[in-house]
């Protein structure tokens, strides 16, 4: 046991009225919501990178956090894992996620990096056996090291493609070994800084082929989890190929992968792409590619990814409503891809930020579930489209443009619009918040 | 002859040094650029709606323009057409574009609207015979009338779907009759205001089927032009399904239309979607769906579509470079989907805004052509990706993830990044501007 | 009595558990919050323009609302007033607001417009006597008519300045006559479309002098209400001089008006200027110029002013907290500068949108009041700045740079940062939501 | 001599037709523009931080640049200075700028940091004697070290205020010693991350008093240069108090400093605040606080400060036109606050990025000067406002609201709008580009 969280007991549910900061007010793992335990609905995961690897820097300043495990040795990497699992025990969340770069020191060569990863994966495996938390997903960091500055699979240098392949393979193996439920690819530098030096077509072809190879390898090793793409429009790249859910869908169909790959949707990324979080979830669900979410909030006044812990249940309820409508997660979960503000220096901040985030999500889930259970919103939606249930309407979709057109004259159609009732539906929502 | 443009003679090319406002400084239709007449490269079109139908209103104020043809009679519609062709004669551009609602008064019934359209199409046909300008594309206005307030093909009311079908059929027929080279669909209200009252999946299915019907009808009537979708992310709708080029591509593939439908890309829409104009063109070209452009500029400080005449050739040159790289237009063209500022009240403003826009584009084209002809940028691009020309690199794309990964250890690959040289390439550009 | 709202009874408070759409769940006018009636805290006002004058148009479509009072006669203007006061009776809110253009038809001349205004003001005066609603503020519409297309007080044409003066005088007189509690100026076109044709310095001088004249006239007629400027960064103008609260403050100080004029802050305008609503309120309060608010919400994914009814109490609570900290309104109030979505066609929509908005605000107020009363947040804030209560710290502000600097060496100061505790404070907030 | 720029000769002007990358095409220091040498107009400065101190990191990746002088020793700091002056000799620009943190290693204590600074300032002084480049401005880095994470003058901890005072004093002394022509304050963390933990009023008071102390100290030591505030709306802070020029002006007036302090305007910051660069310059000039500029470009599709080298002379010409109209710089200059893209690894990139930036500015200056000299735009502007030259118009500004109002009836004023001619003026611009 390290003493980083000394004096902080496991967080328990005490109900909405508690004034105890170190208690859940809404998250109650065993509470049944729509016939399922809340823990099984939410499937929370802690992100290793933000909580244990990020030093608190931003583009205008360096490290603010003092963490005893910061440094580049295997001993420190093990201490980091010890502290991580201590936090997991305190929070009681069922999952965590990592990139290779979060858990092991970079080696001088690929072989050394790989050895470091293998060792730490062994150690994480031991931790998993002794603790509750399991791996929701693993992923490779293909963006921080300078070798990836111009992309990984889309790099102009084929050696980097090879290096990326070796790195992803190593991380898929590690994820598989740890029983991870998904494998994620976020292409932070799969894009460009300027079109002037970019072969857009070749890069997209390489990215597509790379993803096919990943899927083929998944099947080869018998990995049963989902392969997930995480869309983001930009940052760090000026333009990133996996811009948003609709873009990723087009990409998957182009490369024959729409049945093989799903999306991991992040709220902050949705906002940067000009969408609401719930839009991206609803769209993915309607396209059959909804996988998992990266939960955070973005500051609407900041033009970059702020990755803050969620704190507005009214907003998140819209997202969970779409997740519930889609049938909930299968292999996916609610990963807190959220980081402390860099001024939040203390161990308590790290715990309480997660407590607040978990409570926000739990409250949002309960609101969404209650509304879904009531059927009130779905009844209103159904009523609005009821005209499409008629045989004549269905026939129009089967027939030709002329046949549809002919109805106008034949039936003297002059459509009279009906109220969309948006404000009334918003009021309905508020009854459940 | 009306006297709206009284005293304004046809615009002639006088060269860069002229101080005559009423002359072209760069646009010289017969000048040969990359082996083709400038007019045939640029294929300029005037947009009927902005120049002849828009009264100058904005969300906070009404009509500013006094135009003798404003009103709802067929006589005024003919006067509008007369003035339009007088302007086309003055500018000498080869094409124009229209929506039904721009050219004919709305009738009390569909039949009357249709009759009005047919009559005015006859009149436009006569005008075409007597003048140079031809129809680049026709389109249906499926967004202004209140019947379309909740969408056309995606309306919750199937009667509106029928009405849209009848309207599009009428406009396709009209376009075909006038020898139009393309037919465009812009789904300004094919989207939603709130997810709360929206069946996203059904609406997208209806939109997809509608587009299939359009394509089937095109073939039935033997229309040889291209069917074009015009992407826009939002405005008027909060979310529009045809968000951007990548989104449209996914949509086309989903409905088996990627060989049948191309895109009409507008600069302002690209910007609203978070892209550069040249990105959208380059992406469409790489996906094989580049069709035509709506030329304008957006104000980067305004969060809505400002549809201003282009006035920065340095910026537009990047767009024309991508168009030239893609082989130029086939049926497409450069349509000025640009409107006067509402304070630009005079007939002269209307002429000179187009003159400035045409000159900006012509200058941009010449710069882009010179750079492309020099081969300097393409050589730099090719050099950057030269590694992919090796057999080993090509083999990686054919092989498996493990095979690619194995190279790292076998060959001791530790990639050393090379400069992307962005600023040098930007300097190179500036040599040609 | 008109029958526009036939069958809709006055809205009563039924408490959070009610499922009755036509009831308040949170707004309970007589409920005491922090020692004051809720009605007296919130001071709700209905905006005449959005609710009774706006036809439902947007930049891509025209009228959607069918209202029996639409038209340009005095009879219709009186019917509009009848309906308005019927709605005020149903909602029970204490105030309303109007522009001249909302309540009377535009005349063919200034004199006729003025006569129309005087007549309708008489009529509104009678309505006020017979009903509860009073005038929160009046204002002049100096942006819709084409004469104002290039600004009012900042117009290049001094005749327009005169016309604006006459119009504002008429509206101040009307507001005074109706016992209005404030007079508002929103300079929607006091700005520019392009710097190329603008004399920025002269325009700002004219705007400043105009505002001085307004203040002088207020004193002359003995109007006791507040003069309020409403900041907005842009739209309709590309740039508006009253960009945000900080800009307005600088403008007021430049013209010696910072004790005479306050601000009317709108959430949507705050967002367009890159701020949060609560920021603008807190800043205005700290500068001593907080006056009133225009309550609405903007869609964060839309780059224009969407003026939607507020529906997220968690977000609004932050605003009301700042209002309460500032001591609450004096002459100001909570004006719903919010419009129905243009698809919300029915009379019920108009009522229920306001009911939802009032409930959202009432709930937000109660949350904010409870947190303020608890003192928990203020204690945390005070503790963070406690260092500044020491004599040494205070002395530093009085002394010189060298004296402050000298302390570093003398006392060996090497500051150690302390956690900002942002997430913990956000959790605290959530306990009160 | 280091060998970092080995083989790169001083850059000479060769004219627009040269194909030599290592030559100026437009920047010709001795060429006379509007009666003044181009060098004296442009007063270029190189920014030490971006060119010599920044390692190439971004929020998702670390160092990409290999520079022999990276490290924390005084020897390396001297090598950095050697390389810097070698670059200055190659470019021939007259000025450079620095923060303390750019030029010296941070010490373990304030005293050690100060000692390091003094030593390196001596060294820079020697370099200045042996080379052409002089100090345009110095500044203190009050944002990178964790002690400043919650602000400098606005820190909740008064010890940090003292530390900031000591740091600024040291930097003002250093700037004075090196003959710097200005001293700049950029308050990157003078703002807040969340209002919840912020005493906005106290922080602004502290910032105001600090600035007064700076001005007092300037006078005490006889520093003749200008004190400059650099506005930026946000980043790194969520909100920065020096939001934009208008905000800074209000702040200066509040603290009685509007005659003492001017602004250093950066294009990227203007854009983040929702303004054009030329707007901020024109506004500052009209308020009498224009000082200097930080020249770069921002990517309009990225929501953060991209600090790229300028490459669009058409855009920059608008800025230089406003600078020329304002009479040009006095103590100010054109500082390249621009950084290489992190993929631009080579020494050549560093040189050529500056060459391109200098050429872009020189070309822009020449265009702006030619238009100003022609008088065409100013004549159009003057004509538009000619009405204000009449005695009646001038009298209105002196008189009362009623007097202005009375003219409307007395003279039967019904203003008829006149065209704003925006597109024609844009065409005029293009004639000079």
CSV table of C-alpha atoms in Angstrom, one decimal, chain D residues 49-254:
chain,number,residue,atom,x,y,z
D,49,UNK,CA,10.6,32.1,-27.4
D,50,UNK,CA,9.1,30.5,-30.4
D,51,UNK,CA,12.3,30.3,-32.4
D,52,UNK,CA,14.8,29.3,-29.7
D,53,UNK,CA,13.0,28.1,-26.6
D,54,UNK,CA,10.0,26.1,-27.8
D,55,UNK,CA,10.7,22.4,-28.2
D,56,UNK,CA,7.9,21.6,-30.6
D,57,UNK,CA,5.4,20.2,-28.1
D,58,UNK,CA,1.7,20.4,-28.3
D,59,UNK,CA,-1.0,19.1,-25.9
D,60,UNK,CA,-0.7,15.6,-27.4
D,61,UNK,CA,3.0,15.3,-27.9
D,62,UNK,CA,6.4,16.3,-26.7
D,63,UNK,CA,9.6,17.7,-28.2
D,64,UNK,CA,10.2,17.3,-31.9
D,65,UNK,CA,13.0,19.8,-32.3
D,66,UNK,CA,16.6,18.7,-31.7
D,67,UNK,CA,18.5,21.9,-30.8
D,68,UNK,CA,22.0,21.7,-29.4
D,69,UNK,CA,21.2,24.5,-26.9
D,70,UNK,CA,18.3,22.8,-25.2
D,71,UNK,CA,19.0,22.4,-21.5
D,72,UNK,CA,19.2,24.3,-18.3
D,73,UNK,CA,22.7,25.6,-18.0
D,74,UNK,CA,24.1,29.0,-18.5
D,75,UNK,CA,26.5,27.7,-21.1
D,76,UNK,CA,23.6,26.5,-23.2
D,77,UNK,CA,21.8,29.8,-22.6
D,78,UNK,CA,24.8,31.5,-24.1
D,79,UNK,CA,24.9,29.1,-27.0
D,80,UNK,CA,21.2,29.9,-27.6
D,81,UNK,CA,22.1,33.6,-27.7
D,82,UNK,CA,24.9,33.0,-30.1
D,83,UNK,CA,22.6,31.1,-32.5
D,84,UNK,CA,19.9,33.7,-32.1
D,85,UNK,CA,22.2,36.5,-33.2
D,86,UNK,CA,23.5,34.4,-36.0
D,87,UNK,CA,19.9,34.1,-37.2
D,88,UNK,CA,19.3,37.8,-36.7
D,89,UNK,CA,22.4,38.5,-38.9
D,90,UNK,CA,21.1,36.2,-41.6
D,91,UNK,CA,17.7,37.8,-41.6
D,92,UNK,CA,18.9,41.3,-41.0
D,93,UNK,CA,15.8,42.3,-39.1
D,94,UNK,CA,16.4,45.2,-36.7
D,95,UNK,CA,14.8,43.9,-33.5
D,96,UNK,CA,14.1,40.9,-31.3
D,97,UNK,CA,12.0,40.3,-28.2
D,98,UNK,CA,12.2,38.0,-25.2
D,99,UNK,CA,10.8,36.8,-21.9
D,100,UNK,CA,13.2,36.1,-19.0
D,101,UNK,CA,12.3,32.4,-19.2
D,102,UNK,CA,13.4,32.3,-22.9
D,103,UNK,CA,16.9,33.5,-22.3
D,104,UNK,CA,18.0,32.1,-18.9
D,105,UNK,CA,17.6,28.9,-17.0
D,106,UNK,CA,15.2,29.0,-14.1
D,107,UNK,CA,17.1,29.0,-10.8
D,108,UNK,CA,16.2,27.1,-7.7
D,109,UNK,CA,15.4,30.4,-6.0
D,110,UNK,CA,14.3,33.8,-7.1
D,111,UNK,CA,17.8,35.1,-6.4
D,112,UNK,CA,19.4,32.5,-8.6
D,113,UNK,CA,16.9,33.1,-11.4
D,114,UNK,CA,17.7,36.8,-11.1
D,115,UNK,CA,21.4,36.2,-11.2
D,116,UNK,CA,21.0,34.1,-14.3
D,117,UNK,CA,19.0,36.8,-15.9
D,118,UNK,CA,21.5,39.5,-15.1
D,119,UNK,CA,24.3,37.4,-16.5
D,120,UNK,CA,22.6,36.7,-19.7
D,121,UNK,CA,21.5,40.3,-20.1
D,122,UNK,CA,25.1,41.2,-19.9
D,123,UNK,CA,25.8,38.7,-22.6
D,124,UNK,CA,22.9,40.0,-24.8
D,125,UNK,CA,24.3,43.5,-24.3
D,126,UNK,CA,27.6,42.4,-25.7
D,127,UNK,CA,25.8,40.7,-28.6
D,128,UNK,CA,23.9,43.8,-29.4
D,129,UNK,CA,27.1,45.8,-29.5
D,130,UNK,CA,28.6,43.4,-32.0
D,131,UNK,CA,25.5,42.9,-34.1
D,132,UNK,CA,22.6,44.9,-35.6
D,133,UNK,CA,19.6,43.5,-33.8
D,134,UNK,CA,18.3,45.6,-30.9
D,135,UNK,CA,15.6,44.8,-28.3
D,136,UNK,CA,12.1,45.8,-29.3
D,137,UNK,CA,10.6,44.7,-26.0
D,138,UNK,CA,11.2,42.6,-23.0
D,139,UNK,CA,8.7,40.9,-20.9
D,140,UNK,CA,8.3,38.5,-17.9
D,141,UNK,CA,7.0,35.0,-18.2
D,142,UNK,CA,4.4,34.9,-15.5
D,143,UNK,CA,2.6,31.9,-16.7
D,144,UNK,CA,4.8,28.8,-17.3
D,145,UNK,CA,6.0,28.0,-13.8
D,146,UNK,CA,3.5,26.3,-11.5
D,147,UNK,CA,3.7,29.1,-9.0
D,148,UNK,CA,1.8,31.2,-11.5
D,149,UNK,CA,-0.9,28.5,-12.2
D,150,UNK,CA,-3.6,30.7,-10.6
D,151,UNK,CA,-2.3,34.0,-11.9
D,152,UNK,CA,0.4,36.5,-11.1
D,153,UNK,CA,-0.9,39.9,-10.0
D,154,UNK,CA,-4.3,38.3,-9.7
D,155,UNK,CA,-3.2,35.3,-7.7
D,156,UNK,CA,-5.3,34.5,-4.6
D,157,UNK,CA,-1.9,34.3,-2.8
D,158,UNK,CA,-0.3,37.7,-2.1
D,159,UNK,CA,3.1,36.1,-2.1
D,160,UNK,CA,2.7,35.4,-5.8
D,161,UNK,CA,1.8,39.1,-6.3
D,162,UNK,CA,5.1,39.9,-4.6
D,163,UNK,CA,6.9,37.4,-6.7
D,164,UNK,CA,5.4,38.8,-9.9
D,165,UNK,CA,6.4,42.3,-8.8
D,166,UNK,CA,10.0,41.2,-8.3
D,167,UNK,CA,10.0,39.4,-11.6
D,168,UNK,CA,8.5,42.3,-13.5
D,169,UNK,CA,10.9,44.7,-11.9
D,170,UNK,CA,13.8,42.5,-12.9
D,171,UNK,CA,12.6,42.4,-16.4
D,172,UNK,CA,11.9,46.1,-16.7
D,173,UNK,CA,15.5,46.7,-15.4
D,174,UNK,CA,16.8,44.3,-17.9
D,175,UNK,CA,14.8,45.8,-20.7
D,176,UNK,CA,15.9,49.3,-19.7
D,177,UNK,CA,19.5,48.1,-19.6
D,178,UNK,CA,19.4,46.7,-23.1
D,179,UNK,CA,17.8,49.8,-24.5
D,180,UNK,CA,14.5,48.1,-25.1
D,181,UNK,CA,11.9,50.3,-26.8
D,182,UNK,CA,8.9,48.9,-25.0
D,183,UNK,CA,7.9,46.7,-22.1
D,184,UNK,CA,5.1,44.2,-22.6
D,185,UNK,CA,2.7,42.6,-20.2
D,186,UNK,CA,0.7,39.6,-21.3
D,187,UNK,CA,-1.6,38.2,-18.6
D,188,UNK,CA,-2.0,34.7,-19.8
D,189,UNK,CA,-3.2,33.5,-16.4
D,190,UNK,CA,-4.6,36.8,-15.2
D,191,UNK,CA,-8.1,35.5,-15.5
D,192,UNK,CA,-9.8,32.4,-14.2
D,193,UNK,CA,-10.7,28.8,-14.8
D,194,UNK,CA,-14.0,28.9,-13.0
D,195,UNK,CA,-16.0,31.7,-11.4
D,196,UNK,CA,-16.8,29.4,-8.5
D,197,UNK,CA,-13.4,29.9,-6.8
D,198,UNK,CA,-12.8,33.4,-8.1
D,199,UNK,CA,-13.1,36.9,-6.6
D,200,UNK,CA,-13.5,38.7,-9.9
D,201,UNK,CA,-13.6,42.1,-8.3
D,202,UNK,CA,-10.6,41.8,-6.1
D,203,UNK,CA,-8.6,40.2,-8.9
D,204,UNK,CA,-9.3,43.1,-11.3
D,205,UNK,CA,-8.4,45.6,-8.6
D,206,UNK,CA,-5.1,43.8,-8.0
D,207,UNK,CA,-4.4,43.8,-11.7
D,208,UNK,CA,-5.1,47.5,-11.9
D,209,UNK,CA,-3.0,48.4,-9.0
D,210,UNK,CA,-0.1,46.2,-10.3
D,211,UNK,CA,-0.2,48.0,-13.6
D,212,UNK,CA,-0.2,51.4,-11.9
D,213,UNK,CA,2.9,50.3,-10.0
D,214,UNK,CA,4.6,49.2,-13.2
D,215,UNK,CA,3.9,52.6,-14.7
D,216,UNK,CA,5.2,54.4,-11.6
D,217,UNK,CA,8.3,52.3,-11.7
D,218,UNK,CA,8.9,53.0,-15.3
D,219,UNK,CA,8.9,56.7,-14.6
D,220,UNK,CA,11.1,56.3,-11.6
D,221,UNK,CA,13.8,54.5,-13.5
D,222,UNK,CA,13.5,56.9,-16.5
D,223,UNK,CA,12.5,54.2,-18.9
D,224,UNK,CA,11.3,56.1,-22.0
D,225,UNK,CA,9.8,53.1,-23.8
D,226,UNK,CA,6.1,52.3,-23.9
D,227,UNK,CA,4.3,50.0,-21.5
D,228,UNK,CA,2.1,47.7,-23.6
D,229,UNK,CA,-0.7,45.3,-22.6
D,230,UNK,CA,-1.3,42.4,-24.9
D,231,UNK,CA,-4.9,41.4,-25.1
D,232,UNK,CA,-6.1,37.8,-25.4
D,233,UNK,CA,-9.5,36.5,-24.6
D,234,UNK,CA,-8.6,33.1,-23.3
D,235,UNK,CA,-6.0,30.2,-23.5
D,236,UNK,CA,-4.5,29.2,-21.3
D,237,UNK,CA,-7.1,30.6,-18.9
D,238,UNK,CA,-10.8,30.0,-19.6
D,239,UNK,CA,-11.3,33.8,-19.3
D,240,UNK,CA,-8.5,36.3,-19.4
D,241,UNK,CA,-9.2,39.8,-18.1
D,242,UNK,CA,-7.4,41.5,-21.0
D,243,UNK,CA,-9.9,40.1,-23.4
D,244,UNK,CA,-9.5,42.5,-26.4
D,245,UNK,CA,-8.7,46.1,-27.2
D,246,UNK,CA,-12.0,47.4,-26.0
D,247,UNK,CA,-11.8,45.6,-22.7
D,248,UNK,CA,-8.3,46.8,-22.1
D,249,UNK,CA,-9.3,50.3,-22.9
D,250,UNK,CA,-12.1,50.2,-20.2
D,251,UNK,CA,-9.6,48.7,-17.8
D,252,UNK,CA,-7.0,51.4,-18.4
D,253,UNK,CA,-9.6,54.2,-18.0
D,254,UNK,CA,-10.9,52.6,-14.8
